[in-house]
Amino acid sequence: MSDHVVSTSQRSSAVTAARPRVLVIGGKLDHVRKARELGLDVVHVQFPDEYDRGHWPYVDQALLLDYGDVDRLLPLVRALHEAYPFQAAVSLYELGLLPAARVNEALGLGGESVATVELLLDKWRMRQQLAASGVSPVAAAVGRSARDIQEFVEAHGLPVIVKPIRESGSLGVFRIRDQDEVDSVTERFRALDDGHWTAKDLSFADSFSEFLIEEYLDGAEISVETLSFDGRHVVVALTDKETGPGFVELGHSQPSDCSPETLDEVRQLVTDFLDAVGLRNGAAHTEVKLTSRGPRIVESHNRIGGDRINDLTEIAYGVDMERYALGAGFDVVEPLTAAPRPRGGAAIRFLTPEPGRIVEVTGLDAVRADPAYVDLQLKVGPGDDVPPLTWNEDKVGHILARGATRTEAVAHARRLAAAVDIRTEPLA
């Protein structure tokens, strides 16, 4: 993958010199568009095949390379910064979080510390930090073999969770319910390291060399969407989740349907957690299990949640967290002083047809004409193959719906998802 620096702006540096300038690493086209709409000049670091002419109206300079290779990224960014200085590096995308922190550190630009970002990316280090801080105690250990899992089971009982130490998207998460599953889960985890992953799939090349073993956390799962302003944390939204096989998320909805008492507990837990890991600014997406012993942290990321959670938050609460994450450090957005109140309901439902080859897709026009419809995305069509549902990237599409309440929005999302008929036939 070659490196390219591309200039796409028609304006001279003299004209734009007074405008704040941000380095946006990775992410979606919407991220650079929103940065431009906030009045920022944009330097964009992106994979070459993720950048096209659609970016040109919003990007002044583009550096095209595999930005996960930080050793190659840093000297190029340093040279670009000298010629075209920017005030901060920002990423709203999982693979760009650590590169952005390393760029900020190398250039003395502030931002979240590399230590904090690494702590959130490494679930084992996060567990150790929480144990030392007395926040959300969860038994955990690192393993490499079936024997390691067996020893953990002997100490803590069943069921247990086995998952990658540094990945997201429900990739490689297994629950072991009885002793007979220990060997098979170990083999299934090892089989993930089969070499078919690309640079965009995994945060770390050695993601499957060892695994995290944790006690199983019972109860429903929610996520907490926060914005932090110099160490002051604002809980913007709480998201109810519906999960399926392998912990793949099948739907989200806002505002949460949990009791006010439970939500107060969760807000306090997440605030304590963000303090414990040292997060001071920007967005965070923290997953919490509502266990029989009280809420417990599952994991967290210093970014906005995926699966269109930002869109749910904008519909249900009127807050575009992406704009805050991009603009807060430039004084182009007013910091939130209190948690927003919900103004409606929003829900997303993922399309998960039977595995096989798609023969026919019907119902799309009727869905788009429905008053509750917000968005429909479908990544496949007739002739495409639908894989078994093993992690979030296997989902083939989604329906986003709104309602006067959360309950109404969930009902609309389910109804519209059922109206999309994706007929498959078994693969030969």
Short mmCIF file of C-alpha atoms in Angstrom, two decimals:
data_model
loop_
_atom_site.label_atom_id
_atom_site.label_comp_id
_atom_site.label_asym_id
_atom_site.label_seq_id
_atom_site.Cartn_x
_atom_site.Cartn_y
_atom_site.Cartn_z
CA MET A 1 0.00 0.00 0.00
CA SER A 2 1.70 3.18 -1.15
CA ASP A 3 1.60 6.54 0.60
CA HIS A 4 0.15 9.61 -1.06
CA VAL A 5 -0.34 13.21 0.02
CA VAL A 6 -3.23 14.77 -1.85
CA SER A 7 -4.25 18.43 -1.92
CA THR A 8 -7.94 18.91 -2.69
CA SER A 9 -8.60 22.47 -1.60
CA GLN A 10 -8.90 25.35 -4.03
CA ARG A 11 -8.24 27.88 -1.27
CA SER A 12 -4.82 29.27 -0.54
CA SER A 13 -3.16 28.73 2.85
CA ALA A 14 -3.26 32.50 3.36
CA VAL A 15 -7.05 32.50 3.15
CA THR A 16 -7.44 29.60 5.55
CA ALA A 17 -4.63 30.44 7.97
CA ALA A 18 -7.01 31.87 10.58
CA ARG A 19 -9.23 28.79 10.60
CA PRO A 20 -8.60 26.02 13.16
CA ARG A 21 -7.21 22.92 11.52
CA VAL A 22 -7.87 19.32 12.57
CA LEU A 23 -6.24 16.05 11.55
CA VAL A 24 -9.01 13.44 11.20
CA ILE A 25 -7.73 9.87 11.18
CA GLY A 26 -9.92 7.26 9.50
CA GLY A 27 -13.68 7.14 9.91
CA LYS A 28 -16.58 7.96 7.64
CA LEU A 29 -17.16 10.65 5.05
CA ASP A 30 -19.65 12.23 7.49
CA HIS A 31 -16.81 12.90 9.94
CA VAL A 32 -14.86 15.17 7.60
CA ARG A 33 -18.09 16.76 6.37
CA LYS A 34 -19.10 17.63 9.94
CA ALA A 35 -15.62 18.95 10.71
CA ARG A 36 -15.85 21.28 7.71
CA GLU A 37 -19.38 22.37 8.71
CA LEU A 38 -17.97 23.30 12.12
CA GLY A 39 -15.65 25.75 10.37
CA LEU A 40 -12.49 23.63 10.57
CA ASP A 41 -9.87 23.06 7.92
CA VAL A 42 -9.41 19.32 7.55
CA VAL A 43 -6.32 17.18 7.06
CA HIS A 44 -7.53 13.62 6.53
CA VAL A 45 -5.56 10.41 7.05
CA GLN A 46 -7.29 7.49 5.37
CA PHE A 47 -6.79 4.12 3.70
CA PRO A 48 -6.33 4.78 -0.05
CA ASP A 49 -9.34 2.69 -1.05
CA GLU A 50 -11.56 4.50 1.48
CA TYR A 51 -10.92 7.94 -0.03
CA ASP A 52 -12.59 9.26 -3.19
CA ARG A 53 -13.85 12.44 -4.83
CA GLY A 54 -16.78 12.58 -2.40
CA HIS A 55 -14.26 13.73 0.23
CA TRP A 56 -12.87 16.59 -1.85
CA PRO A 57 -15.30 19.36 -0.80
CA TYR A 58 -14.46 18.82 2.87
CA VAL A 59 -10.74 17.96 2.89
CA ASP A 60 -7.81 20.34 2.38
CA GLN A 61 -5.00 17.78 2.53
CA ALA A 62 -5.22 13.99 2.53
CA LEU A 63 -2.56 11.50 3.59
CA LEU A 64 -3.44 8.09 2.15
CA LEU A 65 -1.87 5.03 3.75
CA ASP A 66 -2.42 2.18 6.18
CA TYR A 67 -2.51 4.40 9.27
CA GLY A 68 -2.45 1.40 11.60
CA ASP A 69 1.29 1.29 10.88
CA VAL A 70 2.11 4.08 13.34
CA ASP A 71 5.86 3.88 12.74
CA ARG A 72 5.27 4.79 9.10
CA LEU A 73 2.48 7.24 9.90
CA LEU A 74 4.33 9.46 12.39
CA PRO A 75 7.18 10.79 10.19
CA LEU A 76 4.75 11.52 7.36
CA VAL A 77 2.33 13.34 9.66
CA ARG A 78 5.21 15.24 11.26
CA ALA A 79 6.37 16.47 7.84
CA LEU A 80 2.82 17.39 6.87
CA HIS A 81 2.34 19.23 10.16
CA GLU A 82 5.44 21.32 9.54
CA ALA A 83 4.11 22.45 6.16
CA TYR A 84 0.43 22.56 7.05
CA PRO A 85 0.12 22.72 10.87
CA PHE A 86 -2.97 21.48 12.66
CA GLN A 87 -4.05 21.91 16.28
CA ALA A 88 -5.21 18.37 17.14
CA ALA A 89 -5.53 14.85 15.81
CA VAL A 90 -8.96 13.28 16.25
CA SER A 91 -10.46 9.91 15.38
CA LEU A 92 -14.01 8.64 15.81
CA TYR A 93 -13.08 5.21 14.49
CA GLU A 94 -11.73 2.23 16.45
CA LEU A 95 -8.62 1.70 14.32
CA GLY A 96 -7.73 5.39 14.46
CA LEU A 97 -7.89 5.92 18.24
CA LEU A 98 -4.35 4.87 19.10
CA PRO A 99 -2.76 6.48 16.02
CA ALA A 100 -4.49 9.77 16.92
CA ALA A 101 -3.21 9.60 20.49
CA ARG A 102 0.31 8.84 19.31
CA VAL A 103 0.24 11.72 16.83
CA ASN A 104 -0.94 14.14 19.52
CA GLU A 105 1.74 12.93 21.92
CA ALA A 106 4.54 13.06 19.34
CA LEU A 107 3.63 16.61 18.27
CA GLY A 108 2.77 17.90 21.73
CA LEU A 109 -0.83 18.66 20.80
CA GLY A 110 -2.59 17.41 23.94
CA GLY A 111 -5.63 15.18 23.60
CA GLU A 112 -6.24 11.93 25.42
CA SER A 113 -3.07 10.28 26.65
CA VAL A 114 -1.65 7.23 24.92
CA ALA A 115 -1.83 5.46 28.29
CA THR A 116 -5.59 6.02 28.59
CA VAL A 117 -6.30 4.96 25.01
CA GLU A 118 -4.20 1.82 25.39
CA LEU A 119 -5.95 1.05 28.67
CA LEU A 120 -9.32 1.09 26.93
CA LEU A 121 -8.07 -0.98 24.00
CA ASP A 122 -6.53 -3.63 26.26
CA LYS A 123 -9.34 -5.29 28.24
CA TRP A 124 -6.95 -7.12 30.57
CA ARG A 125 -5.15 -3.94 31.57
CA MET A 126 -8.52 -2.28 31.99
CA ARG A 127 -9.63 -5.05 34.38
CA GLN A 128 -6.42 -4.65 36.38
CA GLN A 129 -6.90 -0.89 36.61
CA LEU A 130 -10.49 -1.27 37.78
CA ALA A 131 -9.49 -3.83 40.40
CA ALA A 132 -6.82 -1.47 41.72
CA SER A 133 -9.38 1.37 41.82
CA GLY A 134 -12.11 -0.70 43.47
CA VAL A 135 -14.50 -0.06 40.58
CA SER A 136 -16.71 -2.80 39.07
CA PRO A 137 -14.95 -5.92 40.41
CA VAL A 138 -14.92 -8.76 37.85
CA ALA A 139 -12.76 -11.89 38.08
CA ALA A 140 -10.49 -12.13 35.01
CA ALA A 141 -7.26 -13.71 33.79
CA VAL A 142 -5.20 -14.09 30.63
CA GLY A 143 -4.95 -17.52 29.05
CA ARG A 144 -3.29 -19.32 26.17
CA SER A 145 -4.53 -22.89 26.56
CA ALA A 146 -7.47 -25.06 27.59
CA ARG A 147 -5.64 -25.70 30.84
CA ASP A 148 -5.67 -21.98 31.64
CA ILE A 149 -9.44 -21.93 31.17
CA GLN A 150 -9.81 -25.04 33.30
CA GLU A 151 -7.85 -23.48 36.15
CA PHE A 152 -10.01 -20.35 35.98
CA VAL A 153 -13.17 -22.48 36.07
CA GLU A 154 -11.87 -24.36 39.10
CA ALA A 155 -11.28 -21.05 40.88
CA HIS A 156 -14.42 -19.17 39.82
CA GLY A 157 -16.94 -21.69 38.55
CA LEU A 158 -19.07 -21.78 35.41
CA PRO A 159 -20.13 -20.18 33.15
CA VAL A 160 -17.16 -18.11 31.95
CA ILE A 161 -16.45 -15.85 28.98
CA VAL A 162 -13.48 -16.21 26.62
CA LYS A 163 -12.76 -13.31 24.27
CA PRO A 164 -9.92 -11.40 22.58
CA ILE A 165 -8.01 -9.02 24.80
CA ARG A 166 -7.95 -6.26 22.18
CA GLU A 167 -10.82 -6.32 19.71
CA SER A 168 -14.39 -5.05 19.35
CA GLY A 169 -17.52 -5.79 17.36
CA SER A 170 -18.39 -8.95 19.35
CA LEU A 171 -15.55 -10.70 17.53
CA GLY A 172 -14.51 -14.03 19.04
CA VAL A 173 -16.65 -13.89 22.19
CA PHE A 174 -17.54 -17.34 23.57
CA ARG A 175 -19.50 -18.45 26.63
CA ILE A 176 -18.50 -21.74 28.25
CA ARG A 177 -21.40 -23.32 30.13
CA ASP A 178 -19.95 -26.73 31.00
CA GLN A 179 -16.63 -28.56 31.18
CA ASP A 180 -17.14 -30.31 27.84
CA GLU A 181 -16.93 -26.96 26.02
CA VAL A 182 -13.47 -25.95 27.29
CA ASP A 183 -11.46 -27.75 24.60
CA SER A 184 -13.83 -26.89 21.74
CA VAL A 185 -13.92 -23.17 22.62
CA THR A 186 -10.13 -23.08 22.82
CA GLU A 187 -9.94 -24.61 19.35
CA ARG A 188 -12.58 -22.24 17.96
CA PHE A 189 -10.70 -19.25 19.34
CA ARG A 190 -7.43 -20.46 17.85
CA ALA A 191 -9.18 -21.02 14.51
CA LEU A 192 -9.87 -17.28 14.31
CA ASP A 193 -6.17 -16.79 13.55
CA ASP A 194 -6.56 -18.19 10.05
CA GLY A 195 -4.95 -15.34 8.15
CA HIS A 196 -8.02 -14.09 6.29
CA TRP A 197 -8.21 -10.80 8.20
CA THR A 198 -7.19 -7.50 6.61
CA ALA A 199 -5.61 -4.40 8.15
CA LYS A 200 -9.11 -2.92 8.53
CA ASP A 201 -10.53 -5.89 10.44
CA LEU A 202 -8.25 -6.12 13.46
CA SER A 203 -6.81 -3.55 15.84
CA PHE A 204 -3.73 -5.70 16.51
CA ALA A 205 -1.98 -8.36 14.43
CA ASP A 206 -1.53 -10.63 17.47
CA SER A 207 -5.16 -10.45 18.61
CA PHE A 208 -5.52 -14.24 18.83
CA SER A 209 -2.20 -15.16 20.45
CA GLU A 210 -3.88 -15.14 23.87
CA PHE A 211 -7.34 -14.55 25.28
CA LEU A 212 -9.11 -12.99 28.22
CA ILE A 213 -11.07 -15.24 30.57
CA GLU A 214 -13.76 -13.55 32.65
CA GLU A 215 -16.52 -14.59 35.01
CA TYR A 216 -19.86 -14.54 33.22
CA LEU A 217 -21.91 -11.43 33.92
CA ASP A 218 -25.62 -12.25 33.98
CA GLY A 219 -28.44 -9.84 33.16
CA ALA A 220 -29.35 -7.43 30.40
CA GLU A 221 -26.76 -5.25 28.68
CA ILE A 222 -26.97 -1.54 28.05
CA SER A 223 -24.47 0.98 26.76
CA VAL A 224 -23.76 4.46 28.09
CA GLU A 225 -22.95 7.26 25.67
CA THR A 226 -20.92 10.06 27.28
CA LEU A 227 -19.13 13.28 26.45
CA SER A 228 -16.36 14.55 28.70
CA PHE A 229 -15.19 18.12 29.04
CA ASP A 230 -11.87 18.52 30.89
CA GLY A 231 -12.73 15.68 33.25
CA ARG A 232 -16.41 16.55 33.68
CA HIS A 233 -18.48 13.66 32.35
CA VAL A 234 -21.97 14.12 30.89
CA VAL A 235 -24.13 11.05 30.33
CA VAL A 236 -25.86 11.91 27.07
CA ALA A 237 -27.83 8.69 26.49
CA LEU A 238 -28.36 5.16 27.73
CA THR A 239 -28.98 2.53 25.08
CA ASP A 240 -30.88 -0.73 25.56
CA LYS A 241 -29.45 -3.67 23.62
CA GLU A 242 -30.77 -6.91 22.22
CA THR A 243 -28.16 -9.57 21.54
CA GLY A 244 -28.26 -12.83 19.64
CA PRO A 245 -25.94 -15.81 19.08
CA GLY A 246 -22.32 -15.16 19.99
CA PHE A 247 -23.31 -11.87 21.65
CA VAL A 248 -23.86 -10.21 18.27
CA GLU A 249 -26.08 -7.15 18.75
CA LEU A 250 -29.40 -7.44 16.92
CA GLY A 251 -30.95 -4.15 17.97
CA HIS A 252 -30.55 -0.94 20.00
CA SER A 253 -33.05 1.54 21.34
CA GLN A 254 -33.16 4.85 23.21
CA PRO A 255 -34.03 6.10 25.75
CA SER A 256 -33.43 3.15 28.07
CA ASP A 257 -36.43 1.35 29.53
CA CYS A 258 -34.63 0.57 32.81
CA SER A 259 -35.88 1.92 36.12
CA PRO A 260 -34.69 5.37 37.26
CA GLU A 261 -32.90 3.73 40.22
CA THR A 262 -30.96 1.37 37.96
CA LEU A 263 -30.03 4.16 35.59
CA ASP A 264 -28.75 6.29 38.47
CA GLU A 265 -26.52 3.38 39.54
CA VAL A 266 -25.24 2.98 36.00
CA ARG A 267 -24.52 6.69 35.59
CA GLN A 268 -22.48 6.72 38.79
CA LEU A 269 -20.61 3.55 37.84
CA VAL A 270 -19.66 4.89 34.41
CA THR A 271 -18.57 8.25 35.83
CA ASP A 272 -16.35 6.44 38.35
CA PHE A 273 -15.04 4.22 35.57
CA LEU A 274 -14.09 7.14 33.30
CA ASP A 275 -12.24 8.75 36.19
CA ALA A 276 -10.45 5.46 36.94
CA VAL A 277 -9.12 5.11 33.39
CA GLY A 278 -8.18 8.79 33.14
CA LEU A 279 -10.47 9.85 30.30
CA ARG A 280 -10.86 13.64 30.33
CA ASN A 281 -12.25 14.74 26.97
CA GLY A 282 -14.34 13.57 24.08
CA ALA A 283 -16.80 10.77 23.54
CA ALA A 284 -16.97 7.36 25.17
CA HIS A 285 -19.13 4.32 24.61
CA THR A 286 -19.24 2.10 27.70
CA GLU A 287 -21.00 -1.28 27.83
CA VAL A 288 -22.55 -2.32 31.14
CA LYS A 289 -24.20 -5.55 32.32
CA LEU A 290 -27.06 -5.22 34.80
CA THR A 291 -26.11 -8.23 36.90
CA SER A 292 -27.83 -9.70 39.94
CA ARG A 293 -25.01 -8.13 42.00
CA GLY A 294 -25.45 -4.69 40.49
CA PRO A 295 -24.13 -3.06 37.29
CA ARG A 296 -20.70 -4.13 36.04
CA ILE A 297 -18.47 -2.71 33.30
CA VAL A 298 -18.05 -4.97 30.27
CA GLU A 299 -15.72 -2.73 28.26
CA SER A 300 -15.40 0.81 26.93
CA HIS A 301 -14.00 2.80 24.03
CA ASN A 302 -13.04 6.47 23.77
CA ARG A 303 -15.25 6.91 20.72
CA ILE A 304 -18.92 7.00 19.83
CA GLY A 305 -20.70 3.67 19.68
CA GLY A 306 -21.07 1.95 16.33
CA ASP A 307 -24.27 0.49 14.88
CA ARG A 308 -25.70 3.98 14.24
CA ILE A 309 -25.90 4.78 17.97
CA ASN A 310 -25.04 8.41 17.23
CA ASP A 311 -28.11 8.62 14.99
CA LEU A 312 -30.28 7.16 17.75
CA THR A 313 -28.91 9.74 20.17
CA GLU A 314 -29.57 12.58 17.77
CA ILE A 315 -33.17 11.44 17.23
CA ALA A 316 -33.95 10.65 20.88
CA TYR A 317 -31.95 13.43 22.59
CA GLY A 318 -31.19 16.02 19.93
CA VAL A 319 -27.41 15.68 20.43
CA ASP A 320 -24.98 14.92 17.59
CA MET A 321 -22.08 13.45 19.57
CA GLU A 322 -19.85 13.38 16.49
CA ARG A 323 -19.97 17.16 16.22
CA TYR A 324 -18.96 17.48 19.88
CA ALA A 325 -16.15 14.95 19.53
CA LEU A 326 -14.78 16.77 16.47
CA GLY A 327 -15.25 20.34 17.63
CA ALA A 328 -15.00 20.52 21.41
CA GLY A 329 -11.26 21.13 21.40
CA PHE A 330 -11.61 24.10 19.04
CA ASP A 331 -14.28 26.09 20.91
CA VAL A 332 -16.67 25.72 17.97
CA VAL A 333 -19.31 23.85 20.01
CA GLU A 334 -20.67 24.87 23.39
CA PRO A 335 -19.88 22.25 26.09
CA LEU A 336 -22.89 20.44 27.50
CA THR A 337 -23.63 21.59 31.03
CA ALA A 338 -26.15 18.86 31.88
CA ALA A 339 -27.56 15.63 30.53
CA PRO A 340 -30.18 16.26 27.81
CA ARG A 341 -33.76 15.10 28.29
CA PRO A 342 -35.24 12.65 25.78
CA ARG A 343 -37.58 14.14 23.21
CA GLY A 344 -38.73 10.93 21.51
CA GLY A 345 -37.78 7.35 20.83
CA ALA A 346 -35.38 5.76 18.33
CA ALA A 347 -34.54 2.16 17.50
CA ILE A 348 -32.42 0.18 15.08
CA ARG A 349 -33.03 -3.39 14.01
CA PHE A 350 -30.46 -5.41 12.09
CA LEU A 351 -31.30 -7.57 9.12
CA THR A 352 -30.11 -11.14 9.66
CA PRO A 353 -31.46 -13.46 6.94
CA GLU A 354 -30.76 -17.17 6.85
CA PRO A 355 -27.23 -17.98 5.67
CA GLY A 356 -26.96 -18.88 2.02
CA ARG A 357 -27.11 -17.22 -1.40
CA ILE A 358 -29.63 -14.41 -1.82
CA VAL A 359 -32.31 -15.20 -4.39
CA GLU A 360 -34.64 -12.22 -3.96
CA VAL A 361 -35.12 -9.07 -1.88
CA THR A 362 -38.56 -7.47 -1.59
CA GLY A 363 -40.32 -4.89 0.55
CA LEU A 364 -37.78 -2.06 0.37
CA ASP A 365 -40.03 0.53 -1.26
CA ALA A 366 -42.84 -0.03 1.23
CA VAL A 367 -40.44 0.36 4.14
CA ARG A 368 -39.02 3.62 2.81
CA ALA A 369 -42.53 5.02 2.42
CA ASP A 370 -43.49 4.30 6.04
CA PRO A 371 -43.89 7.37 8.32
CA ALA A 372 -41.72 5.77 11.03
CA TYR A 373 -38.84 5.11 8.61
CA VAL A 374 -35.57 6.96 9.12
CA ASP A 375 -33.03 4.89 7.20
CA LEU A 376 -32.56 1.53 5.53
CA GLN A 377 -29.15 0.15 4.60
CA LEU A 378 -28.62 -3.16 2.81
CA LYS A 379 -25.13 -4.29 1.91
CA VAL A 380 -26.15 -7.28 -0.20
CA GLY A 381 -28.44 -8.18 -3.08
CA PRO A 382 -29.43 -11.14 -5.27
CA GLY A 383 -26.47 -13.39 -5.95
CA ASP A 384 -24.55 -12.36 -2.82
CA ASP A 385 -23.75 -14.81 -0.05
CA VAL A 386 -24.94 -14.35 3.54
CA PRO A 387 -22.49 -15.81 6.08
CA PRO A 388 -23.47 -17.32 9.43
CA LEU A 389 -23.89 -14.64 12.10
CA THR A 390 -20.68 -14.75 14.15
CA TRP A 391 -19.77 -11.09 14.72
CA ASN A 392 -21.11 -7.62 13.96
CA GLU A 393 -19.61 -7.44 10.46
CA ASP A 394 -21.75 -10.40 9.38
CA LYS A 395 -24.94 -8.34 9.63
CA VAL A 396 -26.14 -7.46 6.13
CA GLY A 397 -28.14 -4.32 6.86
CA HIS A 398 -30.42 -2.42 9.22
CA ILE A 399 -33.61 -0.46 9.65
CA LEU A 400 -33.63 2.77 11.67
CA ALA A 401 -37.00 3.97 12.96
CA ARG A 402 -38.42 6.67 15.20
CA GLY A 403 -41.43 6.89 17.49
CA ALA A 404 -43.01 9.10 20.11
CA THR A 405 -41.56 6.76 22.75
CA ARG A 406 -38.90 4.08 22.91
CA THR A 407 -41.56 1.34 22.95
CA GLU A 408 -43.18 2.73 19.83
CA ALA A 409 -39.84 3.09 18.04
CA VAL A 410 -38.87 -0.53 18.85
CA ALA A 411 -42.21 -1.79 17.54
CA HIS A 412 -41.77 0.21 14.33
CA ALA A 413 -38.20 -1.03 13.80
CA ARG A 414 -39.23 -4.66 14.25
CA ARG A 415 -42.24 -4.25 11.97
CA LEU A 416 -40.19 -2.62 9.22
CA ALA A 417 -37.39 -5.18 9.52
CA ALA A 418 -39.93 -7.97 9.15
CA ALA A 419 -41.29 -6.27 6.02
CA VAL A 420 -37.91 -6.65 4.27
CA ASP A 421 -37.93 -10.16 2.83
CA ILE A 422 -34.42 -11.42 2.01
CA ARG A 423 -34.90 -14.89 0.58
CA THR A 424 -31.85 -17.17 0.49
CA GLU A 425 -31.12 -20.66 -0.72
CA PRO A 426 -28.53 -23.03 0.74
CA LEU A 427 -25.09 -22.94 -0.81
CA ALA A 428 -24.26 -25.96 -2.91
#
